Tab-separated table of C-alpha atoms and ligand atoms in Angstrom:
chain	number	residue	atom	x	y	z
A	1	UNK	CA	37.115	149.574	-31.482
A	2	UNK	CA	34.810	148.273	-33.910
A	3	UNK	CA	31.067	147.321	-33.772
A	4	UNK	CA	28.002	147.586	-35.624
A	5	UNK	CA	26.123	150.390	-34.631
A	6	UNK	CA	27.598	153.131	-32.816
A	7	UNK	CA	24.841	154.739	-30.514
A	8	UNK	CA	25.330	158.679	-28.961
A	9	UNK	CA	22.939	159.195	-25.854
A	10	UNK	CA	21.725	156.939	-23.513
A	11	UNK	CA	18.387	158.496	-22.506
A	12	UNK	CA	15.474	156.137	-23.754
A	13	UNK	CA	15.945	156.499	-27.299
A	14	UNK	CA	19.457	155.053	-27.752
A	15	UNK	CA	19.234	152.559	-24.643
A	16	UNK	CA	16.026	151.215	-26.204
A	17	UNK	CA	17.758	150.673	-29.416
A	18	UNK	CA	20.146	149.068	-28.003
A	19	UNK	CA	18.051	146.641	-26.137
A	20	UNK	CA	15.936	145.795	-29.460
A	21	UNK	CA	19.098	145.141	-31.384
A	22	UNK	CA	20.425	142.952	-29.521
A	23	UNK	CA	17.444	141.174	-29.068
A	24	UNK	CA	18.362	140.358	-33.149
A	25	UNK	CA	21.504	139.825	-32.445
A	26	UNK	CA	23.282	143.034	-33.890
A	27	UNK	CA	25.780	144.558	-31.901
A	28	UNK	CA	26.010	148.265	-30.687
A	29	UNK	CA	28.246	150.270	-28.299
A	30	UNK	CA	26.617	153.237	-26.568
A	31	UNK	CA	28.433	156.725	-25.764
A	32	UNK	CA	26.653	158.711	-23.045
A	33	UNK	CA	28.402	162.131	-21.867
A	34	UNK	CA	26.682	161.894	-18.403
A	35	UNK	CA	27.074	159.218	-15.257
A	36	UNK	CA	24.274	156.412	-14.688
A	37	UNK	CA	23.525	158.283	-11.740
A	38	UNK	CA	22.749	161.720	-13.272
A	39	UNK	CA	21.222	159.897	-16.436
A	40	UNK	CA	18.550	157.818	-13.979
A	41	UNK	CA	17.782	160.277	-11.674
A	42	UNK	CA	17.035	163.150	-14.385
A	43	UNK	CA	13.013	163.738	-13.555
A	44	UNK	CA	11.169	163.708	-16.629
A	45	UNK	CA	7.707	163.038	-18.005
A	46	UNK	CA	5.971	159.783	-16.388
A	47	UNK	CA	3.573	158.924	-18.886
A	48	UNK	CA	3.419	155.688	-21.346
A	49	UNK	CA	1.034	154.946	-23.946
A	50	UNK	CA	0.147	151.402	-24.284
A	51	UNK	CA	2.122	150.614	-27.390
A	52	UNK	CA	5.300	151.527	-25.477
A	53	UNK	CA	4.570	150.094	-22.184
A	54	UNK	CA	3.547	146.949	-24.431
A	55	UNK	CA	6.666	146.941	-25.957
A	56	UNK	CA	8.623	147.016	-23.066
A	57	UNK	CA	7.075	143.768	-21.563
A	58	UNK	CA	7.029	142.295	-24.865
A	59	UNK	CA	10.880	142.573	-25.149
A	60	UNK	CA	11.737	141.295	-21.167
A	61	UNK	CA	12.192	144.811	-19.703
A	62	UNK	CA	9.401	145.473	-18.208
A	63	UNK	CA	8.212	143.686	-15.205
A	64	UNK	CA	8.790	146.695	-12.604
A	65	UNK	CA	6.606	148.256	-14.850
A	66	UNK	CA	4.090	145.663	-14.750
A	67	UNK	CA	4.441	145.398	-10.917
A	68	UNK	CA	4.518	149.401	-10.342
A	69	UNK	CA	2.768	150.846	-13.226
A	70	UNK	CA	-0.496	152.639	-12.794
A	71	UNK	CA	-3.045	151.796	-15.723
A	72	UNK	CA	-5.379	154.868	-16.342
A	73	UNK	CA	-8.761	154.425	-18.406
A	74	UNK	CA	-9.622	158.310	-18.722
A	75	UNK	CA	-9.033	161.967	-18.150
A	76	UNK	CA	-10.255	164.852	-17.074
A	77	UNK	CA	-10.689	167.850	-18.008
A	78	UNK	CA	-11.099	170.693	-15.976
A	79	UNK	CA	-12.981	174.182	-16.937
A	80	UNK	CA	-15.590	176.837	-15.437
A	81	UNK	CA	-14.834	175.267	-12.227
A	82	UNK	CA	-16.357	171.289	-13.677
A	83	UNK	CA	-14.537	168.018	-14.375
A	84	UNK	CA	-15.144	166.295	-17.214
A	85	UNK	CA	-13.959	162.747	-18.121
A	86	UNK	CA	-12.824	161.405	-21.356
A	87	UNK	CA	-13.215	157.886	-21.073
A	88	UNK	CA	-10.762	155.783	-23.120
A	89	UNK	CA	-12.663	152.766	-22.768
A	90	UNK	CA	-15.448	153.564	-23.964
A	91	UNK	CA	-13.994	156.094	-26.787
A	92	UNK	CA	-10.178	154.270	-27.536
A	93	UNK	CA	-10.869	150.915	-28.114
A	94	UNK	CA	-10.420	149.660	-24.674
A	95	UNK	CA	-6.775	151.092	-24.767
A	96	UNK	CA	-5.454	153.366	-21.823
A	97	UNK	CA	-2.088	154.737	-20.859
A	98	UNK	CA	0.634	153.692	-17.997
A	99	UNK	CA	1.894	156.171	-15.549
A	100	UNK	CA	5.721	154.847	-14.884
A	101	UNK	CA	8.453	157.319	-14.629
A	102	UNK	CA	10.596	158.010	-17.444
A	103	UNK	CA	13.982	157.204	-15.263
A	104	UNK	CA	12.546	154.263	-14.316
A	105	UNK	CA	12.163	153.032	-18.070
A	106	UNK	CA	15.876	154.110	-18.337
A	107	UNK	CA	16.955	152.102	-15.302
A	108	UNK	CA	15.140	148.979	-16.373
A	109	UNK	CA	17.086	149.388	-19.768
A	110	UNK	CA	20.346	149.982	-18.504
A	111	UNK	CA	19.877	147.088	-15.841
A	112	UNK	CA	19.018	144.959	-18.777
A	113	UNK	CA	21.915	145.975	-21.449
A	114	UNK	CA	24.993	145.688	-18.996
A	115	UNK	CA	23.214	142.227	-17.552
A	116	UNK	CA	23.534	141.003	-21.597
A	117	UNK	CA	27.126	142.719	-21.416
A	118	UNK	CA	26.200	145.355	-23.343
A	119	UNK	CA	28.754	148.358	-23.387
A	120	UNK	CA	28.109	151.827	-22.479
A	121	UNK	CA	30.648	154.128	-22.157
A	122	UNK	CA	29.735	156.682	-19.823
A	123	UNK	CA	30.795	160.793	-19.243
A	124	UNK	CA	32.316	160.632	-22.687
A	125	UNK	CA	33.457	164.091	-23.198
A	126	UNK	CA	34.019	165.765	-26.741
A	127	UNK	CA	32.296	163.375	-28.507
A	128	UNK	CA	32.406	164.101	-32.094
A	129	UNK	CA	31.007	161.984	-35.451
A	130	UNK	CA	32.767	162.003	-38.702
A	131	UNK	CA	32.280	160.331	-42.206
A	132	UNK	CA	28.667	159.569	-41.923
A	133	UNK	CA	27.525	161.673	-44.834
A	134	UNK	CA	29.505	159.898	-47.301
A	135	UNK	CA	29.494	156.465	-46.018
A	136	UNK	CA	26.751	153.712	-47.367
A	137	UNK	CA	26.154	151.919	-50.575
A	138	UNK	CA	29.382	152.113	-52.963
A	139	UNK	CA	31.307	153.971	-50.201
A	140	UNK	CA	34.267	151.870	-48.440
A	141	UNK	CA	34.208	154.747	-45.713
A	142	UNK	CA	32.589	153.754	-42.400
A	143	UNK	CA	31.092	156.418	-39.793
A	144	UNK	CA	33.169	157.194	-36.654
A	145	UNK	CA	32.335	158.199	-33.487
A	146	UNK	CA	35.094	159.975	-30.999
A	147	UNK	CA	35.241	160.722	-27.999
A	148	UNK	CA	37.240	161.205	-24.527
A	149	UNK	CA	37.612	158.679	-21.557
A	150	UNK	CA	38.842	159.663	-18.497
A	151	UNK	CA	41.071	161.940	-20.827
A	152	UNK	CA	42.531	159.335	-23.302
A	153	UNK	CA	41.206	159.307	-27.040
A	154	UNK	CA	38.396	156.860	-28.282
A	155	UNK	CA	37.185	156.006	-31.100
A	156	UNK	CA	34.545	153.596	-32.380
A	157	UNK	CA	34.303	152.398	-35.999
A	158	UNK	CA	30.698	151.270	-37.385
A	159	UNK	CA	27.889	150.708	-40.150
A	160	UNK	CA	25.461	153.092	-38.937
A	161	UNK	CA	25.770	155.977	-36.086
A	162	UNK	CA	22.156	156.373	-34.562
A	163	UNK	CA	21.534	159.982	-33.192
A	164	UNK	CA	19.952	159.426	-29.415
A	165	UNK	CA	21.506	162.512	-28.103
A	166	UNK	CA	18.450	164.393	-26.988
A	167	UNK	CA	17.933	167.826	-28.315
A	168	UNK	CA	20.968	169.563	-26.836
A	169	UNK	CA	23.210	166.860	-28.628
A	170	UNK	CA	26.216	166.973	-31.245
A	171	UNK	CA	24.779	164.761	-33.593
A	172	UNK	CA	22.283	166.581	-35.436
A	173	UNK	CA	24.421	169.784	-35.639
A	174	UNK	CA	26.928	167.598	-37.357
A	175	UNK	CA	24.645	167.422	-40.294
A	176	UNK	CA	25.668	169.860	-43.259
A	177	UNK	CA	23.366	172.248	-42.996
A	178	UNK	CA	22.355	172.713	-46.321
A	179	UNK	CA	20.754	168.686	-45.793
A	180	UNK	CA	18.359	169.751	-43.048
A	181	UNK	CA	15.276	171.659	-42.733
A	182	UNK	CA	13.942	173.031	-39.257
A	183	UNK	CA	10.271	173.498	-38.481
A	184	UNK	CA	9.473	175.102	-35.174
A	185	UNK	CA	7.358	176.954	-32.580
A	186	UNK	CA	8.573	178.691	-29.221
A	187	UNK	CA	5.733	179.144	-26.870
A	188	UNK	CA	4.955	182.427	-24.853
A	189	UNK	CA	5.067	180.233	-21.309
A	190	UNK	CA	6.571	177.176	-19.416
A	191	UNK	CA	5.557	175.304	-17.123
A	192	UNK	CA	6.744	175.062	-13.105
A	193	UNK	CA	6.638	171.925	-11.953
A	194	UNK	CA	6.849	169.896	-8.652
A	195	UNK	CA	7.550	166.360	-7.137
A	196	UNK	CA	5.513	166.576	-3.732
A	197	UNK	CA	5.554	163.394	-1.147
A	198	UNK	CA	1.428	163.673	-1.126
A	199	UNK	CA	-0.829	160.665	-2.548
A	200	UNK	CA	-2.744	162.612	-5.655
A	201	UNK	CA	-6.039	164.119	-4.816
A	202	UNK	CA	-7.614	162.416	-8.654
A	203	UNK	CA	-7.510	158.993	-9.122
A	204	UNK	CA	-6.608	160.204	-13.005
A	205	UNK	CA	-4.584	163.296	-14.225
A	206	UNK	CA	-6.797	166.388	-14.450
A	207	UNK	CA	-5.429	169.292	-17.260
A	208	UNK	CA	-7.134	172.369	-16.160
A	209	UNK	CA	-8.138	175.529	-17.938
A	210	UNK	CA	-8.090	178.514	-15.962
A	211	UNK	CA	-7.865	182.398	-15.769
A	212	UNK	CA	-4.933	182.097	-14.128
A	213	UNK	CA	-3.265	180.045	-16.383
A	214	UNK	CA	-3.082	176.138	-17.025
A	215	UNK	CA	-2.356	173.435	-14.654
A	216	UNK	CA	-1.921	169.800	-14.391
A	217	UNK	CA	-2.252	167.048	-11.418
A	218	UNK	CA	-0.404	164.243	-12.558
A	219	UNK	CA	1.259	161.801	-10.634
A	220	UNK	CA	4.237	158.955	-10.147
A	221	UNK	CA	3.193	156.866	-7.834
A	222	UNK	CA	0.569	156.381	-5.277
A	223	UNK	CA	2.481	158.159	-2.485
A	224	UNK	CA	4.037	160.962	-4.730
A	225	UNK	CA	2.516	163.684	-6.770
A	226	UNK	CA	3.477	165.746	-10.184
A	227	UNK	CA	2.120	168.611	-10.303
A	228	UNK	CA	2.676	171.736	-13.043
A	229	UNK	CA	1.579	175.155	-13.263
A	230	UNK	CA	1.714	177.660	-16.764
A	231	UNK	CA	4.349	180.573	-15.995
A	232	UNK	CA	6.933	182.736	-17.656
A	233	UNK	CA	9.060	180.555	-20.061
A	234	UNK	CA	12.448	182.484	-18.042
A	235	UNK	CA	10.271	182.039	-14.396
A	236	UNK	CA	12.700	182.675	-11.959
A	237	UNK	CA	12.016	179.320	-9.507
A	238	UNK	CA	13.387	181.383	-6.609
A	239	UNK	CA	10.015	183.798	-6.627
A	240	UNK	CA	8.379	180.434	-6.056
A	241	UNK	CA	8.526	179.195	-2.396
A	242	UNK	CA	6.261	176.121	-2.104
A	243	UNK	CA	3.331	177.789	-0.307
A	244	UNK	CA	2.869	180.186	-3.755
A	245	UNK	CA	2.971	177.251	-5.778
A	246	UNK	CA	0.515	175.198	-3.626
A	247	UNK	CA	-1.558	178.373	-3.471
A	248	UNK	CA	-1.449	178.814	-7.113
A	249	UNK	CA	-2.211	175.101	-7.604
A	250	UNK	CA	-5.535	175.251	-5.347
A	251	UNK	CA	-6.690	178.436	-7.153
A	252	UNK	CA	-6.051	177.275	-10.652
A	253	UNK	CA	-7.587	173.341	-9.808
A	254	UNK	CA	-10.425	174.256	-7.534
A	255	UNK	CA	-13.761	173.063	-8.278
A	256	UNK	CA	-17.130	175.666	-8.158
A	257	UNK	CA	-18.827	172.978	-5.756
A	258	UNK	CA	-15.948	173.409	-3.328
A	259	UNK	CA	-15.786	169.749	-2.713
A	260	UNK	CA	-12.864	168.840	-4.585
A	261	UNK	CA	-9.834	169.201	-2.304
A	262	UNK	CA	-5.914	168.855	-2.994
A	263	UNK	CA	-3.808	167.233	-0.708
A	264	UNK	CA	-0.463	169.132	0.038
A	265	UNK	CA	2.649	167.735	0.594
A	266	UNK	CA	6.502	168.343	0.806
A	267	UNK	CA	8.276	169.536	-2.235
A	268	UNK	CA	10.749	166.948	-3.127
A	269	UNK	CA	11.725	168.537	-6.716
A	270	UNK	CA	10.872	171.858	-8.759
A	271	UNK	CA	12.009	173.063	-12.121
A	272	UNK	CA	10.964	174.825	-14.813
A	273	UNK	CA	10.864	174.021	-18.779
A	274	UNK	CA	10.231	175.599	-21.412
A	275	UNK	CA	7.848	174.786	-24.297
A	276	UNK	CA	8.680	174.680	-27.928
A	277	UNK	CA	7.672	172.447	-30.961
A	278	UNK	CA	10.219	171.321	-33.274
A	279	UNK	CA	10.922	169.051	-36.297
A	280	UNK	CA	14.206	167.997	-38.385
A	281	UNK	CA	13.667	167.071	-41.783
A	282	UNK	CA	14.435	164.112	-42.669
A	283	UNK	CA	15.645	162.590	-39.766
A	284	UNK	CA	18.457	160.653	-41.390
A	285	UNK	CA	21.834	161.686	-43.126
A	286	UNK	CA	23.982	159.002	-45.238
A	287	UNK	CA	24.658	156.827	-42.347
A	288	UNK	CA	23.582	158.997	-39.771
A	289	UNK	CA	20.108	158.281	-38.305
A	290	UNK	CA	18.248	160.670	-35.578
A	291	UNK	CA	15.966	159.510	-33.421
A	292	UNK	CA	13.678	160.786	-30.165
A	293	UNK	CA	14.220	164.110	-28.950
A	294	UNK	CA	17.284	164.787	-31.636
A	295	UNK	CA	14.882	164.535	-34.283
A	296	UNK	CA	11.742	166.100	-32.363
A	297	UNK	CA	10.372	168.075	-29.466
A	298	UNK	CA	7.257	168.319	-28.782
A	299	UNK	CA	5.177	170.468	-25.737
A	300	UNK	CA	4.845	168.241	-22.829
A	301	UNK	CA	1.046	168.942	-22.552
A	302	UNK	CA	-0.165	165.650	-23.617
A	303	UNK	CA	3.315	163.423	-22.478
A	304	UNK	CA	4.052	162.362	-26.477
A	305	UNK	CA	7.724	163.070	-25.496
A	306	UNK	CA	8.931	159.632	-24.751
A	307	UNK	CA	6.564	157.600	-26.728
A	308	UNK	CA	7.545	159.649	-30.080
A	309	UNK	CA	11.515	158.517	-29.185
A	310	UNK	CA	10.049	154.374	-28.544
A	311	UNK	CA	7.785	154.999	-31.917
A	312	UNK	CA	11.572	156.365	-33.399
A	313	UNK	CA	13.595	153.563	-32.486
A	314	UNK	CA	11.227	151.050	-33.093
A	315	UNK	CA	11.000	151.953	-36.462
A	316	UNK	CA	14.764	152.383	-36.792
A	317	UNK	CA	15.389	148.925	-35.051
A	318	UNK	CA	13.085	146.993	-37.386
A	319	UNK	CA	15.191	148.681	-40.351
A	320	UNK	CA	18.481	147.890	-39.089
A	321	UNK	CA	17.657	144.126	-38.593
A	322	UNK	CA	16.245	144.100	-42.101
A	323	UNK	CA	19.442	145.653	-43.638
A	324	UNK	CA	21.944	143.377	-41.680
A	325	UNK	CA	19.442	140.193	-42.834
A	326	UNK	CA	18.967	141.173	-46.132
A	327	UNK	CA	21.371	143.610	-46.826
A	328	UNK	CA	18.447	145.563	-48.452
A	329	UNK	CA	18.705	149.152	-48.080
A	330	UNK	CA	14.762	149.532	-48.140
A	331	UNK	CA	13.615	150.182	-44.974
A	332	UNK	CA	16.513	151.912	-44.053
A	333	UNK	CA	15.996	154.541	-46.651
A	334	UNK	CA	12.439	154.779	-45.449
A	335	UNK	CA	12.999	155.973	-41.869
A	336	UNK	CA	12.904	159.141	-41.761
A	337	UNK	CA	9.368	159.341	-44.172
A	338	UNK	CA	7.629	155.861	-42.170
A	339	UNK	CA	8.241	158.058	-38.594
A	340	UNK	CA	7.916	161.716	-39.606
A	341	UNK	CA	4.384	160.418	-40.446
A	342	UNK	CA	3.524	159.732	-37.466
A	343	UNK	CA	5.899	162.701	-35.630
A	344	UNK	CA	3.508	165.663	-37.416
A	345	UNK	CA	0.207	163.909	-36.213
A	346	UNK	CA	1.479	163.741	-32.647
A	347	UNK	CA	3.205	167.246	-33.054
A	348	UNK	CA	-0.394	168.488	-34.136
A	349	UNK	CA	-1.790	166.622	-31.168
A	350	UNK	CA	0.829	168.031	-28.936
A	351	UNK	CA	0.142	171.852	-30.101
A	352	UNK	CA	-3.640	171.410	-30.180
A	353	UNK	CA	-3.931	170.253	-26.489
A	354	UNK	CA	-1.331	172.969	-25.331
A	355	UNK	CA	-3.393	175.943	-27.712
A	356	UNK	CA	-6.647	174.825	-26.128
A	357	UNK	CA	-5.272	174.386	-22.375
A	358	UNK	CA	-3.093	177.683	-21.990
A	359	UNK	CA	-3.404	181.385	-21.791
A	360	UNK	CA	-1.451	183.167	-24.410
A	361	UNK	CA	-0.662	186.480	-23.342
A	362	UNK	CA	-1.718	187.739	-27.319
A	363	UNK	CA	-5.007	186.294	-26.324
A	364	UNK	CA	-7.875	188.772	-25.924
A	365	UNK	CA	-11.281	187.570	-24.208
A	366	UNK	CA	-12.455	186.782	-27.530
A	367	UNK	CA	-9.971	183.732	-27.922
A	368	UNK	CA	-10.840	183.006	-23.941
A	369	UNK	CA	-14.415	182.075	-25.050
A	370	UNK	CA	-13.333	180.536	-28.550
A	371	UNK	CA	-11.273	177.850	-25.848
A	372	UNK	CA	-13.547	177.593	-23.730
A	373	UNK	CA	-16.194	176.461	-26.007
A	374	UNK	CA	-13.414	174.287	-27.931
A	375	UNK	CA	-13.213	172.534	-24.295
A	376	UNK	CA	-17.114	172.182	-23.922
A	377	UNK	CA	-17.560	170.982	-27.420
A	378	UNK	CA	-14.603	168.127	-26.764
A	379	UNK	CA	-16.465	167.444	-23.455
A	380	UNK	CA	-19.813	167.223	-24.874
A	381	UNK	CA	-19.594	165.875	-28.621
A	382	UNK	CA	-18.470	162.466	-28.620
A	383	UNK	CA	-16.501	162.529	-31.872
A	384	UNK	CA	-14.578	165.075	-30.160
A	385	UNK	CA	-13.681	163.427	-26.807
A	386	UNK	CA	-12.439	160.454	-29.358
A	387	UNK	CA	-10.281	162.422	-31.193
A	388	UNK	CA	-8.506	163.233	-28.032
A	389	UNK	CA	-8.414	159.869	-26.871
A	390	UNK	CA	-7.401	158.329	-29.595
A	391	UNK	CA	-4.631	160.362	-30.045
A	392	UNK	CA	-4.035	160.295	-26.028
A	393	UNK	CA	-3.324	156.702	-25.884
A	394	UNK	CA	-1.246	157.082	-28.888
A	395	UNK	CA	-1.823	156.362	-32.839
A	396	UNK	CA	-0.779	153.220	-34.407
A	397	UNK	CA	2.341	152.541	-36.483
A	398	UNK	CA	1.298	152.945	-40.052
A	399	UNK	CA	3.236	150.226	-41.449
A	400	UNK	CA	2.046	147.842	-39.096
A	401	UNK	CA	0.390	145.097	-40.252
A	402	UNK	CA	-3.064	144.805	-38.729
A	403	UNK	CA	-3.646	143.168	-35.888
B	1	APR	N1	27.522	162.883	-26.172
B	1	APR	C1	26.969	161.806	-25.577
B	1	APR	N2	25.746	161.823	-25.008
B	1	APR	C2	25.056	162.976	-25.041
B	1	APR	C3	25.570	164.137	-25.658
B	1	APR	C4	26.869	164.065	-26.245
B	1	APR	N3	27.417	165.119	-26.824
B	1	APR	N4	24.658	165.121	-25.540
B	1	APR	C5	23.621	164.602	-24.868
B	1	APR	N5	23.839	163.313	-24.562
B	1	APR	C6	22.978	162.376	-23.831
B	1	APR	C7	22.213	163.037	-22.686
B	1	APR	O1	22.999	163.132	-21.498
B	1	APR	C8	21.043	162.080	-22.517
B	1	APR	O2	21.319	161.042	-21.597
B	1	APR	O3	21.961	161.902	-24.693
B	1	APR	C9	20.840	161.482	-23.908
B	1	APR	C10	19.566	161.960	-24.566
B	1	APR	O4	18.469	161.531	-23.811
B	1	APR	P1	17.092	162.312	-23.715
B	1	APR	O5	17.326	163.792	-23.662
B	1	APR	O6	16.295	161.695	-22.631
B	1	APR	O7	16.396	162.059	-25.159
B	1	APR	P2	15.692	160.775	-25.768
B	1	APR	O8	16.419	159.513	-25.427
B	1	APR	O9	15.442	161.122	-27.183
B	1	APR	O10	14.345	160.681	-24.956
B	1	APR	C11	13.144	161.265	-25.330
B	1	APR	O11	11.233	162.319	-24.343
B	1	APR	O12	10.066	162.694	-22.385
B	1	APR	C12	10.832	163.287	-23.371
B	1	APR	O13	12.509	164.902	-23.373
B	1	APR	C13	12.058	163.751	-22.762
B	1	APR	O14	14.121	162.621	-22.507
B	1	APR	C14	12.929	162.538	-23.023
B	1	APR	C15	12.636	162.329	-24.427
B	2	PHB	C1	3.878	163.984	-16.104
B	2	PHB	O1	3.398	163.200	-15.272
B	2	PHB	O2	5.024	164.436	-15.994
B	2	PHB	C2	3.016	164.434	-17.227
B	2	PHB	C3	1.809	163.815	-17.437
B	2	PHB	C4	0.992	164.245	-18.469
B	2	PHB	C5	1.406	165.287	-19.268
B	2	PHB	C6	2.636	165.886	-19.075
B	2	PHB	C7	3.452	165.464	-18.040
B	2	PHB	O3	0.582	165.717	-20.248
C-alpha cells in the first residue's frame, strides 16, 4: 500500500504525528507491534507541561484533559525534614504544568485518528525499514516499511518514514552506523514505583532529598496516588511487599514537625525503571526521521519524557507540511538541529534535578552537603527557584515566533 508518511510506533510520538498531519491534510499509516489494549494501559509518566497540554486542546484532542486534568502552580521540595515551594506563578510567567496520564493522552489520540479513519495497523510483527538512506532529492527510490499481519507480508510504500518506536525500536538501529553518534549516561539507581488507590497527601508533587535515598509523591488523579522511591537499578520488586515500600515512603517523606502525614492505600501497580540519559545525533537519516524516545531518553526526575516526544513531532509536523506545500526541503533538513536544541537543555535539566535529588553510592558526605546546600540555595535565591521553574514548565520552541 502506498501513503505519505509511513509512521513505526504508536506511543505519543507517532500517534501525535499522525493527528497533526492530518489536521494538514497529509496522509500517514501507522505500524504499532503491540494491541490498543497493551499500548493504553502501559503506566507511564503523568505529567504535561503547558505547551503540550495546550497543544492538545488546540488541535481537538483534548477535552478529557480539560475536564480531568489537574493544573499545578508549584512544587515542593523536600530536605532536612522542610518543604519548600517553588512557585511557578510567581517565578514562570504565570505558566504551570497538567497532571494527566500519559495513556490517557494516547487514548484520546487513538480515539481521535480511527474516528477521522485513520489507519493503524496493530501487533505488526518483524517490522523492518528499507531504502530510507538513499531516498530524497534526485533519488526515484522511496522508503519502505515491512512488516507481518496476522502472518501474511505487508508492506507500505512512502515519502518519509518517521521513527516513533520508543527506545527499544528497529528504526534507529536501522541507521548505518557510521551516520550516528550516541551520547549517554547510565545512572547508579532506579526508581520503584507504585499506583496506590489513596487521594495524595500534597495538594502538589513533593521531590524529596533524603539519607535514605530520593522519593517522589506524585499523583494521577484525585483518588489515586504515584508514588516512587530511589533503589537498585536491577531491584528485585519481589523484596518489596507493599508495607516496605509504604514504610520506606514515610521514612524518606516525613517532615521534622511530624505533622505532615501520608495517606496509605492499596497497591494497584509497581515496577521498577531504570535511569539513563541518552542522545542520537542527528536525529534524522535521508528519509528517515526519529522522534521522542527513539531519538532521546531522558531520567524521569523532572517528567521531560513525553513533552520532549510532543516538542519532536511538533517540530517534525510543521516540516512535513512545509515540504508537501512547498516542496522546499528547508525545514525538513533542519529537524534534527531546530529540536536537538532544545533536547540538550532539557537533557541538562533532566540530569541536574536527578544529580541534586539522589544519593550516588560514589558520593561521600562531602557531596551530601555540596546537595544539600545546592537545594537550600534553589530554595532560598530566587534566580535559582526560576531556573527550575522555568525549565519545569518547559522552555519555549526556539523558532517560534513570539507571542
Ligand atoms: N514495530 C512497531 N512498533 C514498535 C516497535 C516495532 N519494532 N518497537 C516498539 N514499538 C512501539 C511500542 O510498542 C510503543 O507503542 O512504539 C511505541 C513507542 O512508544 P513510546 O515508548 O511511548 O515512545 P514515544 O512515543 O517516543 O513516547 C515518549 O516519553 O514519558 C516518556 O518513555 C515515555 O513513552 C514515553 C515517551
Ligand atoms: C509521575 O507522576 O509519574 C511523575 C511526575 C513527576 C516526575 C516524574 C514522574 O518528575
Amino acid at each position: 500500500m502506498r501513503t505519505q508518511v509511513g509512521i513505526v510506533g504508536a506511543g505519543p510520538a507517532g500517534l501525535l504525528l499522525s493527528h497533526l498531519l492530518h489536521l494538514h491534510g497529509i496522509e500517514s499509516v501507522v505500524v504499532e507491534s503491540r494491541s490498543r489494549q497493551y499500548v493504553e494501559e502501559r503506566v507511564r509518566a503523568g505529567l504535561l507541561e503547558q505547551m503540550t497540554a495546550d497543544l492538545l486542546v488546540e488541535t481537538g484532542v483534548g477535552a478529557r484533559l480539560q475536564r480531568e486534568g489537574l493544573v499545578h502552580h508549584g512544587i515542593f521540595l523536600r530536605f532536612g525534614g522542610r518543604s519548600h515551594r517553588i512557585d511557578f506563578d510567581e517565578l514562570a510567567g504565570g505558566h504551570t504544568v497538567v497532571i494527566y496520564p500519559q495513556n490517557k493522552v494516547v487514548a484520546d489520540l487513538f480515539d481521535a485518528r480511527l474516528n477521522a479513519g485513520g489507519q493503524i495497523f496493530f501487533e505488526a510483527q518483524e517490522t523492518s525499514i528499507h531504502d530510507f538512506a538513499e531516498a530524497g532529492p534526485g533519488s526515484s527510490l522511496k522508503p519502505k516499511i515491512r512488516f507481518r499481519e496476522h502472518g501474511e507480508s505487508r508492506e507500505i510504500v512512502c515519502d518519509l518514514i518517521a521513527g516513533c518506536d520508543g527506545f527499544h525500536g528497529i528504526c534507529r538501529p536501522s541507521i548505518p552506523r557510521d551516520r550516528l553518534a550516541i551520547f549517554d549516561r547510565i545512572y547508579p539507581f532506579g526508581w520503584l514505583g507504585i499506583l496506590a488507590e489513596a487521594p495524595p497527601s500534597s495538594p502538589e508533587l513533593v521531590y524529596a532529598y533524603h539519607e535514605r535515598g530520593f522519593a517522589l509523591l506524585s499523583m494521577r488523579s484525585p483518588h489515586l496516588g504515584r508514588l516512587y522511591i530511589q533503589c537498585a537499578p536491577d531491584e528485585d520488586i519481589e523484596k518489596w511487599p507493599d508495607e516496605r515500600i509504604w514504610a520506606e515512603l514515610h521514612a524518606r517523606l516525613a517532615t521534622s514537625d511530624g505533622k505532615w502525614t501520608l495517606a496509605e492505600g492499596p497497591v494497584v501497580q509497581k515496577g521498577v525503571t531504570g535511569m539513563r540519559s541518552f542522545v542520537t545525533e542527528p536525529m534524522q537519516c535521508g528519509r528517515l526521521f526519529l522522534a521522542g524516545d527513539a531519538a532521546h531518553i531522558v531520567p524521569p526526575t523532572g517528567a521531560k519524557g513525553l513533552n520532549l516526544a510532543v516538542a519532536d513531532v511538533r517540530v517534525l509536523a510543521r516540516a512535513i507540511a512545509e515540504y508537501y506545500a512547498t516542496g522546499k526541503e528547508g525545514l525538513l533538513q533542519s529537524y534534527s538541529r531546530i529540536c536537538l536544541r532544545r533536547v540538550w537543555k532539557v537533557q541538562r535539566f533532566s540530569w541536574w534535578m536527578t544529580s541534586m535529588l539522589h544519593l550516588f553510592e560514589t558520593d561521600n558526605a562531602f557531596d551530601r552537603r555540596r546537595q544539600l546546600a545546592e537545594l537550600d540555595y534553589v530554595a532560598s535565591s530566587r534566580a535559582a527557584s526560576q531556573t527550575l521553574a522555568e525549565n519545569y514548565v518547559g522552555l519555549p520552541m526556539e523558532w517560534d515566533p513570539p507571542k
